[in-house]
PDB file of C-alpha atoms in Angstrom:
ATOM      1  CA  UNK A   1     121.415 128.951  98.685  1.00 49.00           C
ATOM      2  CA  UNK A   2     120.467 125.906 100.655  1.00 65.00           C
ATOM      3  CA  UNK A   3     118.811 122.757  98.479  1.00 88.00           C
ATOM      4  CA  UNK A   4     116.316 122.581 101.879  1.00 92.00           C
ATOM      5  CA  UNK A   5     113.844 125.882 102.515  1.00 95.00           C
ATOM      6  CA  UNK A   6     111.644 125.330 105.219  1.00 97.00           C
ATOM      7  CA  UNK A   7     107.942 126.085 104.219  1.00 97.00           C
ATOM      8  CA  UNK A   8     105.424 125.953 106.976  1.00 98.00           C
ATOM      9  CA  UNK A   9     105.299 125.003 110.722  1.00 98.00           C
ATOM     10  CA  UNK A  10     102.122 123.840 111.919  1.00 98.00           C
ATOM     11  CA  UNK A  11     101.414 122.215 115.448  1.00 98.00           C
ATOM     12  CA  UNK A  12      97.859 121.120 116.374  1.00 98.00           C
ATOM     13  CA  UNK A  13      96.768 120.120 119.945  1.00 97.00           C
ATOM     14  CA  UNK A  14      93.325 117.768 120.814  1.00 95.00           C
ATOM     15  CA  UNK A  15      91.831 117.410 117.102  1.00 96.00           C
ATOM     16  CA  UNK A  16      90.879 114.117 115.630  1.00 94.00           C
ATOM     17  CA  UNK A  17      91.773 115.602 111.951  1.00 96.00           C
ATOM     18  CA  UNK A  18      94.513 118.645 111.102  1.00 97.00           C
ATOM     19  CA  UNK A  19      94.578 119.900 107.728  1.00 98.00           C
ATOM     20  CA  UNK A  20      97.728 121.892 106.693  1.00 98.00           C
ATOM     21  CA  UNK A  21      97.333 123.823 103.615  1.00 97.00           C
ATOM     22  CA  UNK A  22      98.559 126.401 101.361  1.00 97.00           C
ATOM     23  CA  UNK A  23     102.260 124.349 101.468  1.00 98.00           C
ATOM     24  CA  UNK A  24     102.847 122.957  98.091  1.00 98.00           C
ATOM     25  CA  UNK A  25     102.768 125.424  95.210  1.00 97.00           C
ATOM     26  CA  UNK A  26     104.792 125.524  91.691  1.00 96.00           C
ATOM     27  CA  UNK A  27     108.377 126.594  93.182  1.00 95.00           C
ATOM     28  CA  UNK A  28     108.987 122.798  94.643  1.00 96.00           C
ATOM     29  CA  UNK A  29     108.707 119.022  92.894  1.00 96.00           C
ATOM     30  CA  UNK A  30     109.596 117.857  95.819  1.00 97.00           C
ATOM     31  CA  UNK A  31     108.554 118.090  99.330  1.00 98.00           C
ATOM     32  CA  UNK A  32     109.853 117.073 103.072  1.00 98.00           C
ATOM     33  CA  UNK A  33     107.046 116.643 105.605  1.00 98.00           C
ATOM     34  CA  UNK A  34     108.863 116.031 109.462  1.00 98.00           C
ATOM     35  CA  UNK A  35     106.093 115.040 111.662  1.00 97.00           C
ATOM     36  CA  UNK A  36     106.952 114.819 115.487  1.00 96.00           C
ATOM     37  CA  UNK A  37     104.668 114.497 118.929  1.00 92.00           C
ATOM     38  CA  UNK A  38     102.222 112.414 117.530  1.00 92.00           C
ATOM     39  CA  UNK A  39     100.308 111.750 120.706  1.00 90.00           C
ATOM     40  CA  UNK A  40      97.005 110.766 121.637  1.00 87.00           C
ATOM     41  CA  UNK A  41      95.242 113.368 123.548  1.00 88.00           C
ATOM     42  CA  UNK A  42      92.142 110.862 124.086  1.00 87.00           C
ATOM     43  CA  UNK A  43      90.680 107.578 123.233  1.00 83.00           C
ATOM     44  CA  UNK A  44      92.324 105.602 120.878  1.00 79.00           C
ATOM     45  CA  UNK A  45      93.562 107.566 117.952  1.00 77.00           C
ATOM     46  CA  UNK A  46      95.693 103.958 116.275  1.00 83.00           C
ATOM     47  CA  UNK A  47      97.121 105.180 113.271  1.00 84.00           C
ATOM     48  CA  UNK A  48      97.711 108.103 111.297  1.00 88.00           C
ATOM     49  CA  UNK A  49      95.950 108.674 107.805  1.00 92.00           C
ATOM     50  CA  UNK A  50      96.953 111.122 105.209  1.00 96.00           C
ATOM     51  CA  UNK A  51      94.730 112.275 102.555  1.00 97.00           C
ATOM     52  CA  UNK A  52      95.418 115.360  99.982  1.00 98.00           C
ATOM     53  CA  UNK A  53      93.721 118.578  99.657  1.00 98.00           C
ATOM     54  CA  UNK A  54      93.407 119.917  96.042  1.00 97.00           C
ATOM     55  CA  UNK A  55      93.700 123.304  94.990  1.00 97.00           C
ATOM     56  CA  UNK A  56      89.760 123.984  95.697  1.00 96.00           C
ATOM     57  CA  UNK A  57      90.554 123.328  99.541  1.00 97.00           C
ATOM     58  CA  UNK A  58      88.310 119.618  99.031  1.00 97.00           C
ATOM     59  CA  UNK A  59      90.055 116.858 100.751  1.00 97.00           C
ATOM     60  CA  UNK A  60      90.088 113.673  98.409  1.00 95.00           C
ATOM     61  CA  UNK A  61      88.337 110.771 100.466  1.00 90.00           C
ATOM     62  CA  UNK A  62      87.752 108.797  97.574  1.00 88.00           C
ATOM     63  CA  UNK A  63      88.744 105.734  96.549  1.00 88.00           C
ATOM     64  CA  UNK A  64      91.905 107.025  94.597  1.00 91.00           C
ATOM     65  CA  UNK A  65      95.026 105.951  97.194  1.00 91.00           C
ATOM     66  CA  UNK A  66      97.367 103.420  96.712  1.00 88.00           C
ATOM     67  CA  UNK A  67      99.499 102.359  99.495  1.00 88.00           C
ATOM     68  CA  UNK A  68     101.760  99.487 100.936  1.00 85.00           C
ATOM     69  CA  UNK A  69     103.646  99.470 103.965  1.00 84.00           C
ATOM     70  CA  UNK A  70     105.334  97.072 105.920  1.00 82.00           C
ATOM     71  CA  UNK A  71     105.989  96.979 109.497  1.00 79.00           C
ATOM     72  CA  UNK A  72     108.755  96.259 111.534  1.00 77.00           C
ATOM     73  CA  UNK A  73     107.272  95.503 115.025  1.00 72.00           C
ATOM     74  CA  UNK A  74     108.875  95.482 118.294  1.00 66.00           C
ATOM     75  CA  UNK A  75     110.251  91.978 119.469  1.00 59.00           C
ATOM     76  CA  UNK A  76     107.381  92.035 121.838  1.00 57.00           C
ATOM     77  CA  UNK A  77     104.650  92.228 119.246  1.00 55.00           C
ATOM     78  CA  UNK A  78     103.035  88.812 117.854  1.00 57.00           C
ATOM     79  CA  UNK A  79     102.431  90.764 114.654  1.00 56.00           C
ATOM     80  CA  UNK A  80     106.065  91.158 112.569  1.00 53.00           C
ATOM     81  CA  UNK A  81     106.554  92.312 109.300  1.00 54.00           C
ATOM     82  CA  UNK A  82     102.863  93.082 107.448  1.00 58.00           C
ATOM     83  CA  UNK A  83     101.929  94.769 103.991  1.00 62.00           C
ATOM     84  CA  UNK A  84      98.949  96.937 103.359  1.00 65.00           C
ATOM     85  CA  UNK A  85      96.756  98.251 101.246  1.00 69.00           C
ATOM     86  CA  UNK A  86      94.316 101.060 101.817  1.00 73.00           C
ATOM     87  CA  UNK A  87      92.262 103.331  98.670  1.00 83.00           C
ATOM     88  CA  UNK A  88      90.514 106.038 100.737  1.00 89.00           C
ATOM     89  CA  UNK A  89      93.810 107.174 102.768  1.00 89.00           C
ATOM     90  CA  UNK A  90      97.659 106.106 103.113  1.00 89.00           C
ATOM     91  CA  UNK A  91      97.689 104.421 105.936  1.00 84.00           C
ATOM     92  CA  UNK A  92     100.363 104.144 108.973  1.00 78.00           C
ATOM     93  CA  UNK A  93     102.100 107.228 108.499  1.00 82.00           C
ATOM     94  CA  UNK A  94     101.782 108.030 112.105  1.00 85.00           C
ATOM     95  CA  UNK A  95     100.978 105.857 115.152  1.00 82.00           C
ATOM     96  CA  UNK A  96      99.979 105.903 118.533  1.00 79.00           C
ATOM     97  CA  UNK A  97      97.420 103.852 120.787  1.00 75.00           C
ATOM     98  CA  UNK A  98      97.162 105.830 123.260  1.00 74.00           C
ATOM     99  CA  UNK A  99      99.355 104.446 125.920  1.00 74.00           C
ATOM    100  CA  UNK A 100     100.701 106.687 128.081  1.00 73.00           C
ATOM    101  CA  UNK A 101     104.595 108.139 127.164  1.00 73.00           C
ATOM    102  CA  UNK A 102     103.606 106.771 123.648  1.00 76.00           C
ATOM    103  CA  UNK A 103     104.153 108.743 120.692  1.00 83.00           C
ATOM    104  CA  UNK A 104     104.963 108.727 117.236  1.00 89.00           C
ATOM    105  CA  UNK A 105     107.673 110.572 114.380  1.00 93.00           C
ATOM    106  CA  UNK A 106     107.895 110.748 111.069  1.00 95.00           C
ATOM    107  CA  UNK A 107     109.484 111.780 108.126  1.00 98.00           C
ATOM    108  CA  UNK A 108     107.595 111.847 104.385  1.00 97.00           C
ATOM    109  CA  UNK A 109     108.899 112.632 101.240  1.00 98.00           C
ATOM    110  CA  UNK A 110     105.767 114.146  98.774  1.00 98.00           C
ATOM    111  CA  UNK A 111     106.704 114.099  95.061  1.00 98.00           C
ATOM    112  CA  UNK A 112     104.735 116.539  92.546  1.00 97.00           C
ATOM    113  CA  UNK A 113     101.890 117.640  94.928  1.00 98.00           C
ATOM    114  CA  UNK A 114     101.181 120.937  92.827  1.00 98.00           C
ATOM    115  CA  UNK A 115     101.646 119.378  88.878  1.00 97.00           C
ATOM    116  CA  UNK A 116      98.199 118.489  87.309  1.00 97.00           C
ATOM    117  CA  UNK A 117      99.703 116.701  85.051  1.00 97.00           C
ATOM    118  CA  UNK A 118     101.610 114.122  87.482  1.00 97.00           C
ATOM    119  CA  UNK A 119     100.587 111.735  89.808  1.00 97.00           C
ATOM    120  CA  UNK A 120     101.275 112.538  93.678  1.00 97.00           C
ATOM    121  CA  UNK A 121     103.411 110.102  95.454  1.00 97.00           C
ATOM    122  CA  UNK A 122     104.385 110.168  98.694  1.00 97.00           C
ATOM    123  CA  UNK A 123     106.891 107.603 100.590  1.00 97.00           C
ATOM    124  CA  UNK A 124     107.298 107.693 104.592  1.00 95.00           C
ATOM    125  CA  UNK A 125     109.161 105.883 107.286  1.00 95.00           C
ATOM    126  CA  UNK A 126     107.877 106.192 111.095  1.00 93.00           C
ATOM    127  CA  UNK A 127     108.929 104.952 114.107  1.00 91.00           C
ATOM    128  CA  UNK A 128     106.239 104.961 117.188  1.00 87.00           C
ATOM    129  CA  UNK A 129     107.290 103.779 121.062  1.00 82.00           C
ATOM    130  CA  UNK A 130     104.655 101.812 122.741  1.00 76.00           C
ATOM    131  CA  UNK A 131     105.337 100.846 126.708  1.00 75.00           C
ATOM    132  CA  UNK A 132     103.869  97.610 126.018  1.00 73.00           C
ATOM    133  CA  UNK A 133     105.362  96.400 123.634  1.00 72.00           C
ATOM    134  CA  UNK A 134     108.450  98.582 122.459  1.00 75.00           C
ATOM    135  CA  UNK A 135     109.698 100.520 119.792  1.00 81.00           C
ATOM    136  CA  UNK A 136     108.378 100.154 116.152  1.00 83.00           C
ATOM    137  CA  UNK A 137     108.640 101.269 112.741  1.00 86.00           C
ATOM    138  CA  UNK A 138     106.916 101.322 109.395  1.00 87.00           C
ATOM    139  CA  UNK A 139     108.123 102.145 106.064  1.00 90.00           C
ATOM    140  CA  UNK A 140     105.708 102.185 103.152  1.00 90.00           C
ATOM    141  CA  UNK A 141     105.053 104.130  99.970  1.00 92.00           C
ATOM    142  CA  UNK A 142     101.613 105.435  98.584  1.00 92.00           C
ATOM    143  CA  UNK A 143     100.317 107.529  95.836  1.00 93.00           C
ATOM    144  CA  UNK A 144      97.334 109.133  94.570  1.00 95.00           C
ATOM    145  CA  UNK A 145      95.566 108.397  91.192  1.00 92.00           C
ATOM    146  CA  UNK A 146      94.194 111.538  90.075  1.00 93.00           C
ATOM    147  CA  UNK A 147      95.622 113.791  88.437  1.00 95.00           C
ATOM    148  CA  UNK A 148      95.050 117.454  90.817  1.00 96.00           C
ATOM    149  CA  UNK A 149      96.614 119.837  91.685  1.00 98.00           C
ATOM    150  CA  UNK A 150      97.712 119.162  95.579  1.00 98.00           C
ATOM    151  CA  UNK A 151      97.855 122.355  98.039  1.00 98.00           C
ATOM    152  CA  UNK A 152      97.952 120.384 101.309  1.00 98.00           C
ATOM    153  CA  UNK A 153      97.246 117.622 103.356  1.00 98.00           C
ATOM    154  CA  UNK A 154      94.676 116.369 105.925  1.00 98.00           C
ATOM    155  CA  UNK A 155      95.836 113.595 108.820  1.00 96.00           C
ATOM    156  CA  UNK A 156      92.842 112.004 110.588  1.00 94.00           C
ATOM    157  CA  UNK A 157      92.921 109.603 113.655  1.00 90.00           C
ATOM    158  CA  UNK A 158      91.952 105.623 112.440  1.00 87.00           C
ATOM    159  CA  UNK A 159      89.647 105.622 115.026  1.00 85.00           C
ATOM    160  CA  UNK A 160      88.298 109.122 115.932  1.00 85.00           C
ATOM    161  CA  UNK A 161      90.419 110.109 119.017  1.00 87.00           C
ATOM    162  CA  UNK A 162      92.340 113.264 119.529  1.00 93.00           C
ATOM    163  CA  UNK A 163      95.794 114.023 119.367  1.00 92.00           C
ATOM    164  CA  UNK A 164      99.067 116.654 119.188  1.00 94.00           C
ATOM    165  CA  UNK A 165     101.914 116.596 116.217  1.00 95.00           C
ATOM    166  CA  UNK A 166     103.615 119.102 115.047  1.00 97.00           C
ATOM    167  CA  UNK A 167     104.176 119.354 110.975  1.00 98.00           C
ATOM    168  CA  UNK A 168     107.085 121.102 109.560  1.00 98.00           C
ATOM    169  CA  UNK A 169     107.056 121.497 105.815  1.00 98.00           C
ATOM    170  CA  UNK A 170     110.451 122.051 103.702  1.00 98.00           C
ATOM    171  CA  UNK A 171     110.263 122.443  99.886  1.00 98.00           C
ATOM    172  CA  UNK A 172     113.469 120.625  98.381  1.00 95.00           C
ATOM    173  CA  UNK A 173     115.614 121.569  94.820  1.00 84.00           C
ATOM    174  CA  UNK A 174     117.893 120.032  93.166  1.00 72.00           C
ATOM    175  CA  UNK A 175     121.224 121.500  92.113  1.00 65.00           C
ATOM    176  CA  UNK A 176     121.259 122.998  88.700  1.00 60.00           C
TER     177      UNK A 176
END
């Protein structure tokens, strides 16, 4: 039996927020999220922000998150390596500004979505192309501090544009 069963496969087109839910349940600690196509379908959509859904389908917005990232911009970019910090959403996940042949991937690791009785971390790496400026990548960590039961997750454009990914969801176990 393989340590990796896929899940869920999602793929939204034109929506400045996709939530994917029903994916993380008792049977997995530990979760694989591959992200691909992030694209911006109009205005500026910036970067990605994830956000949890609880097992009563309510999307925590609050002021819960805790997040750091730190970017490795393109040679091109005046802005090299940053950290941040973000409570309402983990921020740069995804990212795209809308440029044209842009897009984004990613690949997040989800740990103890569904226990109550454990706090849900999360840690990503992404990598985005940008035709002015290059190729990028982020790598960060986040987590949030409540203790919930986690279903899902909701991704919502920084600044209200539209885009396309496609989400595939694998639920991962250890050898025993």
């Amino acid at each position: 039996m393989s340590n990796l069963r896929l899940i869920n496969k999602t793929s939204v087109s034109g929506v400045a927020s996709a939530n994917v839910t029903d994916v993380f349940s008792s049977d997995f600690d530990i979760y694989k999220v591959v992200a691909t196509g992030f694209d911006t379908t109009s205005g500026t959509v910036g970067r990605g922000q994830l956000r949890f859904i609880n097992s009563s389908g309510s999307i925590d917005a609050s002021g819960n998150y805790g997040s750091a990232s730190v970017a490795i911009e393109a040679a091109a970019s005046s802005s090299y390596p940053q950290v941040k910090n973000f409570t309402t959403f983990i921020d740069f996940v995804l990212y795209d500004n809308g440029e044209v042949g842009g897009n984004s991937a990613a690949i997040w690791y989800i740990y103890n979505p569904y226990n109550s009785t454990r706090y849900t971390h999360v840690t990503f790496q992404e990598g985005h192309f940008q035709a002015s400026y290059g190729s990028s990548t982020e790598q960060g960590a986040g987590y949030l501090k409540v203790l919930d039961s986690i279903t899902g997750f909701n991704l919502t454009s920084q600044s209200g544009g539209s885009f396309n990914c496609n989400f595939i969801t694998y639920g991962l176990r250890r050898d025993t």
